[in-house]
Amino acid sequence: MPPISLSVPLAGWLCPLHEVPDPVFASGMLGQGVAIDPLGDVLHAPAAGEVIGFHEAGHAVTLRLHEGVELLLHFGLDTVGLGGVGFTPLVRIGDKVSAGQPLLRVVLDEVVDGARSLVTPVLVTEPSGHAIEWVAAFGPVEVGQPMALLVPDGLAAPANGDAAAFEERLSRDVRVPLAHGLHARPCARLAETLKGFDAQVRVAAAGREASLASPTAMLRLAVRHGDTITLLASGPDADAALAELARTIEGGMGEGAPFPVGSATTAEAHVADADAAVVQVTAPLAGDVLRGVTASPGIAVGPVWRPVQPEPPIDAIGAGAEVEAARLHDALAAVRAKLGSANGGQAEEDAILGAHLALLDDPELSGGALALIAEGMSAGLAWRRILHAEAAALRATGDARFAERAADFLDLDLRVQWQLVGTEPPIVVAPAGSILVADDLLPSQVAALPPGGVAGLATARGGPTSHVAIIAASRGLPALVALGNAVLGIADGTTVVLDAAGGALEVDPGADRVNAARAEAALREARRAAALAASSRPGATADGHRVKVFANFGKLDDVAPALAQGAEGCGLLRTEFLFLDRADAPDEDEQAACYGAIAKALEGRPLIVRLLDIGGDKPAPYLPIAVEENPALGLRGIRVGLARPEVLSTQIRAILRATSSGDIRIMAPMIARVEELRDVREVLLAEAAALGVAAPELGVMVETPAAAVMADRLAAECDFLSIGTNDLTQYTLAMDRGNAAVAGGIDGLDPAVLRLIAQTCAGADRFGKWVGVCGGLASDPLAVGLLVGLGVAELSAAPGQVAEVKATLAALTREHCEIVASEALEASSAAQVRALAANLLRKAGL
Ligand code: PEP
Ligand code: MG
């Protein structure tokens, strides 16, 4: 049998398979092969054969050659998610093709935005008794040039073998105690430490190696807390370098005391990744209705808008290695100068700028780009290739904390690309009245949306009690989450009705429905305006039963809009939001100033400061918590403060110092046991005595079923209770509030949750203590009457909902609320409770 020759199927840059930023391909799990970073837009047959597979998304072709050999040509990574956009198949399953025949045409501009990478693996998935000799050199390749020879077994030449030359190296195993593993900062510090030695040191972890001199390469290893790494050193002072590096790492590098190691493995995460890669997106049709979960109530009608980051033009062809290297050098210097002199104004922004500066100085990034430039690439393409590969490699680790850093590389790529073209990036403005559709959103992205632009949010993933949902509700922006991938298939500009309260996204539903929805939205707007006009009166039912209506804050800027809505105080200051993206812990002075400023802005109205609620879905870089198998049940809320007494007492001292600025009270999150309350009280009394000030009231957040059933015992020792219905719901129903797979069942109006609220109110009442609600239920018009009927005395809503909550209260009587609440306690489902509550509102004319 003669050998089968394979020719290059796509013009571009040929690279080894292990460089593909996706472990499923890079590991060779699907077969041996190579990859091509494409410059061409037509994929050709590498040899004659038959098309035996053509994915319906158009991105992957399988060919069967002579003697049963099979090839997979997979255009880009995660391109299946594009649902066919940008791909035009030129052949069909069953077609016989000749060598070099065009198989697939790709509109690169369309694919590049939605794909994780354009890198195209070319794999021999079934060698059928052939050995493979790869003959093309890595680097630029043209269609049709020889790529590989498939030689029947027995005829193959001995493999070249690309193992690195053996070198005498000293090695030492080190277990990493750093709570966040080897993330960017420790990687940079280790590289710095190494500069004091002449030795070359590499790090091996989970079968991969990286130079310790390159923080970026180290980061790619995704070494976590508890992992054992091997340090490999060669050179004159290898011994001393190993000893010093091992001592530094084992000493924890100031990253907190180690915690027990979680057992989720990278391998498992990779399997999940591979599964996710085969998710299909079918474009919804006109008239389709997608079901999601209400994150913020309301209705909005508008065109779909999927924001696209503006891209500068990138030169496809370089003007010569020297010119391009100089261009990159100048651009990096200019960006470094800009970042160095920039002042984000906010501490978090400054921290991000600092992180970008550190990456700019990483020799692996600039060195990698310069190597590509030397091969003939333009500065822009080379920089992009290196930075996108880094981002993709971090995402492919399967570890959320490392994956989040991918955005920094993409940001930095864009900064340099805009510098290369010499212009500032245009500002992305949402079309007025549009519905923002996204896979998922970051809280910061929602917070950055300017008022008056987007009319509603619809995401494929996310949970109803996520912090994105909280911010959307605080802005009165209707939002649906957990709509599934189908939402991403809706074409830009398609008119949709976002019925957030009803949990439905209606795709191009026809003129009648659009008009009716617009009328409903207008009616809701009129109601909101009327509620706003009446918002200055104290919160009370129609028959005069007083219920205070407060607002939840996450920053100083929340105060003014909340007061404009008639907030009578702050029932929950989420202090962890104030310093969430900080690399260093805020000190006592900084905290005291921040709490004092918010208390002052409230002009004497009560301010309930919640002690830091970090952990679970709210990580804070400055307070590292080890990877936990089950973070919601792990070290979070008050447990963190009690485990780190200095963090708790610093915050308490700061709050005590701020008490001179207003009416401040304190509350503790995630209390599950009376002893925890006692421990916090002890710290509070000790710090108050040391500062010579009176201890303010101390409340307990009821967020665990344990706290609800023990409410009487807690009430005996605290000053008030405030129910966090977001967490209470997740713990009662055992449904993760951030997990879209169970988000459909998370409903705070579930009778199980209502029974715990009733139990809390009864327990508190025994000791004459008041109960508030500061979770999402306090903002839900359907819940307001029920909560009042169950005995809740204070509702702390999202700032944008305060006026409506007051208006709802004002339309109800206490007696009606109590009757419906007792019926709801007898209900057997959340749907039944919702029907009862809707009936109560209807009867009240709402
Ligand atoms: C809650 O759990 O309901 C709550 C108010 O706290 P957070 O949403 O910040 O966890
Ligand atoms: Mg909570």
JSON list of N, CA and C in Angstrom, two decimals, residues 490-528:
[
{"chain": "A", "resi": 490, "resn": "ILE", "atom": "N", "xyz": [-30.91, 34.74, 18.69]},
{"chain": "A", "resi": 490, "resn": "ILE", "atom": "CA", "xyz": [-31.82, 35.77, 18.16]},
{"chain": "A", "resi": 490, "resn": "ILE", "atom": "C", "xyz": [-30.99, 36.84, 17.44]},
{"chain": "A", "resi": 491, "resn": "ALA", "atom": "N", "xyz": [-31.37, 37.14, 16.21]},
{"chain": "A", "resi": 491, "resn": "ALA", "atom": "CA", "xyz": [-30.57, 38.09, 15.43]},
{"chain": "A", "resi": 491, "resn": "ALA", "atom": "C", "xyz": [-30.66, 39.49, 16.02]},
{"chain": "A", "resi": 492, "resn": "ASP", "atom": "N", "xyz": [-29.56, 40.21, 15.92]},
{"chain": "A", "resi": 492, "resn": "ASP", "atom": "CA", "xyz": [-29.52, 41.60, 16.36]},
{"chain": "A", "resi": 492, "resn": "ASP", "atom": "C", "xyz": [-30.64, 42.38, 15.69]},
{"chain": "A", "resi": 493, "resn": "GLY", "atom": "N", "xyz": [-31.30, 43.25, 16.42]},
{"chain": "A", "resi": 493, "resn": "GLY", "atom": "CA", "xyz": [-32.33, 44.09, 15.83]},
{"chain": "A", "resi": 493, "resn": "GLY", "atom": "C", "xyz": [-33.71, 43.46, 15.85]},
{"chain": "A", "resi": 494, "resn": "THR", "atom": "N", "xyz": [-33.82, 42.16, 16.13]},
{"chain": "A", "resi": 494, "resn": "THR", "atom": "CA", "xyz": [-35.15, 41.51, 16.19]},
{"chain": "A", "resi": 494, "resn": "THR", "atom": "C", "xyz": [-35.96, 42.12, 17.33]},
{"chain": "A", "resi": 495, "resn": "THR", "atom": "N", "xyz": [-37.21, 42.44, 17.07]},
{"chain": "A", "resi": 495, "resn": "THR", "atom": "CA", "xyz": [-38.04, 43.00, 18.14]},
{"chain": "A", "resi": 495, "resn": "THR", "atom": "C", "xyz": [-38.44, 41.89, 19.10]},
{"chain": "A", "resi": 496, "resn": "VAL", "atom": "N", "xyz": [-38.26, 42.14, 20.39]},
{"chain": "A", "resi": 496, "resn": "VAL", "atom": "CA", "xyz": [-38.66, 41.15, 21.39]},
{"chain": "A", "resi": 496, "resn": "VAL", "atom": "C", "xyz": [-39.48, 41.84, 22.49]},
{"chain": "A", "resi": 497, "resn": "VAL", "atom": "N", "xyz": [-40.34, 41.05, 23.12]},
{"chain": "A", "resi": 497, "resn": "VAL", "atom": "CA", "xyz": [-41.05, 41.53, 24.31]},
{"chain": "A", "resi": 497, "resn": "VAL", "atom": "C", "xyz": [-40.40, 40.81, 25.49]},
{"chain": "A", "resi": 498, "resn": "LEU", "atom": "N", "xyz": [-39.83, 41.59, 26.38]},
{"chain": "A", "resi": 498, "resn": "LEU", "atom": "CA", "xyz": [-39.21, 41.02, 27.58]},
{"chain": "A", "resi": 498, "resn": "LEU", "atom": "C", "xyz": [-40.22, 41.15, 28.71]},
{"chain": "A", "resi": 499, "resn": "ASP", "atom": "N", "xyz": [-40.95, 40.07, 28.94]},
{"chain": "A", "resi": 499, "resn": "ASP", "atom": "CA", "xyz": [-41.94, 40.09, 30.03]},
{"chain": "A", "resi": 499, "resn": "ASP", "atom": "C", "xyz": [-41.25, 39.49, 31.25]},
{"chain": "A", "resi": 500, "resn": "ALA", "atom": "N", "xyz": [-40.46, 40.32, 31.92]},
{"chain": "A", "resi": 500, "resn": "ALA", "atom": "CA", "xyz": [-39.61, 39.80, 33.01]},
{"chain": "A", "resi": 500, "resn": "ALA", "atom": "C", "xyz": [-40.47, 39.26, 34.14]},
{"chain": "A", "resi": 501, "resn": "ALA", "atom": "N", "xyz": [-41.56, 39.94, 34.47]},
{"chain": "A", "resi": 501, "resn": "ALA", "atom": "CA", "xyz": [-42.40, 39.46, 35.58]},
{"chain": "A", "resi": 501, "resn": "ALA", "atom": "C", "xyz": [-42.99, 38.09, 35.24]},
{"chain": "A", "resi": 502, "resn": "GLY", "atom": "N", "xyz": [-43.35, 37.89, 33.97]},
{"chain": "A", "resi": 502, "resn": "GLY", "atom": "CA", "xyz": [-43.96, 36.63, 33.55]},
{"chain": "A", "resi": 502, "resn": "GLY", "atom": "C", "xyz": [-42.93, 35.57, 33.17]},
{"chain": "A", "resi": 503, "resn": "GLY", "atom": "N", "xyz": [-41.64, 35.92, 33.23]},
{"chain": "A", "resi": 503, "resn": "GLY", "atom": "CA", "xyz": [-40.58, 34.95, 32.93]},
{"chain": "A", "resi": 503, "resn": "GLY", "atom": "C", "xyz": [-40.49, 34.56, 31.47]},
{"chain": "A", "resi": 504, "resn": "ALA", "atom": "N", "xyz": [-40.93, 35.45, 30.55]},
{"chain": "A", "resi": 504, "resn": "ALA", "atom": "CA", "xyz": [-40.96, 35.06, 29.13]},
{"chain": "A", "resi": 504, "resn": "ALA", "atom": "C", "xyz": [-40.28, 36.10, 28.25]},
{"chain": "A", "resi": 505, "resn": "LEU", "atom": "N", "xyz": [-39.53, 35.61, 27.25]},
{"chain": "A", "resi": 505, "resn": "LEU", "atom": "CA", "xyz": [-38.98, 36.49, 26.23]},
{"chain": "A", "resi": 505, "resn": "LEU", "atom": "C", "xyz": [-39.66, 36.09, 24.92]},
{"chain": "A", "resi": 506, "resn": "GLU", "atom": "N", "xyz": [-40.48, 37.00, 24.38]},
{"chain": "A", "resi": 506, "resn": "GLU", "atom": "CA", "xyz": [-41.26, 36.68, 23.18]},
{"chain": "A", "resi": 506, "resn": "GLU", "atom": "C", "xyz": [-40.51, 37.23, 21.97]},
{"chain": "A", "resi": 507, "resn": "VAL", "atom": "N", "xyz": [-40.20, 36.35, 21.03]},
{"chain": "A", "resi": 507, "resn": "VAL", "atom": "CA", "xyz": [-39.39, 36.71, 19.87]},
{"chain": "A", "resi": 507, "resn": "VAL", "atom": "C", "xyz": [-40.30, 37.17, 18.73]},
{"chain": "A", "resi": 508, "resn": "ASP", "atom": "N", "xyz": [-40.10, 38.39, 18.28]},
{"chain": "A", "resi": 508, "resn": "ASP", "atom": "CA", "xyz": [-40.84, 38.94, 17.15]},
{"chain": "A", "resi": 508, "resn": "ASP", "atom": "C", "xyz": [-42.31, 38.49, 17.19]},
{"chain": "A", "resi": 509, "resn": "PRO", "atom": "N", "xyz": [-43.06, 38.89, 18.22]},
{"chain": "A", "resi": 509, "resn": "PRO", "atom": "CA", "xyz": [-44.37, 38.28, 18.45]},
{"chain": "A", "resi": 509, "resn": "PRO", "atom": "C", "xyz": [-45.51, 38.87, 17.60]},
{"chain": "A", "resi": 510, "resn": "GLY", "atom": "N", "xyz": [-45.23, 39.79, 16.72]},
{"chain": "A", "resi": 510, "resn": "GLY", "atom": "CA", "xyz": [-46.29, 40.35, 15.89]},
{"chain": "A", "resi": 510, "resn": "GLY", "atom": "C", "xyz": [-46.77, 41.68, 16.45]},
{"chain": "A", "resi": 511, "resn": "ALA", "atom": "N", "xyz": [-47.35, 42.49, 15.53]},
{"chain": "A", "resi": 511, "resn": "ALA", "atom": "CA", "xyz": [-47.68, 43.88, 15.87]},
{"chain": "A", "resi": 511, "resn": "ALA", "atom": "C", "xyz": [-48.66, 43.97, 17.05]},
{"chain": "A", "resi": 512, "resn": "ASP", "atom": "N", "xyz": [-49.67, 43.08, 17.10]},
{"chain": "A", "resi": 512, "resn": "ASP", "atom": "CA", "xyz": [-50.69, 43.20, 18.15]},
{"chain": "A", "resi": 512, "resn": "ASP", "atom": "C", "xyz": [-50.05, 43.04, 19.53]},
{"chain": "A", "resi": 513, "resn": "ARG", "atom": "N", "xyz": [-49.24, 42.00, 19.65]},
{"chain": "A", "resi": 513, "resn": "ARG", "atom": "CA", "xyz": [-48.63, 41.73, 20.96]},
{"chain": "A", "resi": 513, "resn": "ARG", "atom": "C", "xyz": [-47.64, 42.84, 21.32]},
{"chain": "A", "resi": 514, "resn": "VAL", "atom": "N", "xyz": [-46.91, 43.32, 20.30]},
{"chain": "A", "resi": 514, "resn": "VAL", "atom": "CA", "xyz": [-45.94, 44.39, 20.57]},
{"chain": "A", "resi": 514, "resn": "VAL", "atom": "C", "xyz": [-46.68, 45.63, 21.08]},
{"chain": "A", "resi": 515, "resn": "ASN", "atom": "N", "xyz": [-47.81, 45.94, 20.42]},
{"chain": "A", "resi": 515, "resn": "ASN", "atom": "CA", "xyz": [-48.56, 47.13, 20.87]},
{"chain": "A", "resi": 515, "resn": "ASN", "atom": "C", "xyz": [-49.10, 46.94, 22.28]},
{"chain": "A", "resi": 516, "resn": "ALA", "atom": "N", "xyz": [-49.63, 45.72, 22.54]},
{"chain": "A", "resi": 516, "resn": "ALA", "atom": "CA", "xyz": [-50.19, 45.46, 23.88]},
{"chain": "A", "resi": 516, "resn": "ALA", "atom": "C", "xyz": [-49.08, 45.56, 24.93]},
{"chain": "A", "resi": 517, "resn": "ALA", "atom": "N", "xyz": [-47.91, 45.01, 24.61]},
{"chain": "A", "resi": 517, "resn": "ALA", "atom": "CA", "xyz": [-46.80, 45.04, 25.57]},
{"chain": "A", "resi": 517, "resn": "ALA", "atom": "C", "xyz": [-46.33, 46.48, 25.79]},
{"chain": "A", "resi": 518, "resn": "ARG", "atom": "N", "xyz": [-46.33, 47.25, 24.69]},
{"chain": "A", "resi": 518, "resn": "ARG", "atom": "CA", "xyz": [-45.92, 48.66, 24.84]},
{"chain": "A", "resi": 518, "resn": "ARG", "atom": "C", "xyz": [-46.90, 49.38, 25.77]},
{"chain": "A", "resi": 519, "resn": "ALA", "atom": "N", "xyz": [-48.20, 49.07, 25.59]},
{"chain": "A", "resi": 519, "resn": "ALA", "atom": "CA", "xyz": [-49.22, 49.72, 26.43]},
{"chain": "A", "resi": 519, "resn": "ALA", "atom": "C", "xyz": [-49.00, 49.31, 27.89]},
{"chain": "A", "resi": 520, "resn": "GLU", "atom": "N", "xyz": [-48.68, 48.03, 28.09]},
{"chain": "A", "resi": 520, "resn": "GLU", "atom": "CA", "xyz": [-48.45, 47.54, 29.46]},
{"chain": "A", "resi": 520, "resn": "GLU", "atom": "C", "xyz": [-47.22, 48.23, 30.08]},
{"chain": "A", "resi": 521, "resn": "ALA", "atom": "N", "xyz": [-46.18, 48.37, 29.25]},
{"chain": "A", "resi": 521, "resn": "ALA", "atom": "CA", "xyz": [-44.97, 49.03, 29.74]},
{"chain": "A", "resi": 521, "resn": "ALA", "atom": "C", "xyz": [-45.27, 50.49, 30.09]},
{"chain": "A", "resi": 522, "resn": "ALA", "atom": "N", "xyz": [-46.11, 51.12, 29.25]},
{"chain": "A", "resi": 522, "resn": "ALA", "atom": "CA", "xyz": [-46.46, 52.53, 29.50]},
{"chain": "A", "resi": 522, "resn": "ALA", "atom": "C", "xyz": [-47.27, 52.64, 30.79]},
{"chain": "A", "resi": 523, "resn": "LEU", "atom": "N", "xyz": [-48.20, 51.67, 30.98]},
{"chain": "A", "resi": 523, "resn": "LEU", "atom": "CA", "xyz": [-49.02, 51.69, 32.20]},
{"chain": "A", "resi": 523, "resn": "LEU", "atom": "C", "xyz": [-48.11, 51.52, 33.43]},
{"chain": "A", "resi": 524, "resn": "ARG", "atom": "N", "xyz": [-47.15, 50.63, 33.30]},
{"chain": "A", "resi": 524, "resn": "ARG", "atom": "CA", "xyz": [-46.23, 50.39, 34.41]},
{"chain": "A", "resi": 524, "resn": "ARG", "atom": "C", "xyz": [-45.42, 51.65, 34.69]},
{"chain": "A", "resi": 525, "resn": "GLU", "atom": "N", "xyz": [-45.02, 52.31, 33.61]},
{"chain": "A", "resi": 525, "resn": "GLU", "atom": "CA", "xyz": [-44.26, 53.55, 33.76]},
{"chain": "A", "resi": 525, "resn": "GLU", "atom": "C", "xyz": [-45.10, 54.60, 34.48]},
{"chain": "A", "resi": 526, "resn": "ALA", "atom": "N", "xyz": [-46.40, 54.68, 34.07]},
{"chain": "A", "resi": 526, "resn": "ALA", "atom": "CA", "xyz": [-47.30, 55.66, 34.69]},
{"chain": "A", "resi": 526, "resn": "ALA", "atom": "C", "xyz": [-47.44, 55.34, 36.19]},
{"chain": "A", "resi": 527, "resn": "ARG", "atom": "N", "xyz": [-47.57, 54.03, 36.49]},
{"chain": "A", "resi": 527, "resn": "ARG", "atom": "CA", "xyz": [-47.68, 53.63, 37.90]},
{"chain": "A", "resi": 527, "resn": "ARG", "atom": "C", "xyz": [-46.42, 54.01, 38.66]},
{"chain": "A", "resi": 528, "resn": "ARG", "atom": "N", "xyz": [-45.28, 53.78, 38.02]},
{"chain": "A", "resi": 528, "resn": "ARG", "atom": "CA", "xyz": [-44.02, 54.12, 38.68]},
{"chain": "A", "resi": 528, "resn": "ARG", "atom": "C", "xyz": [-43.94, 55.62, 38.94]}
]
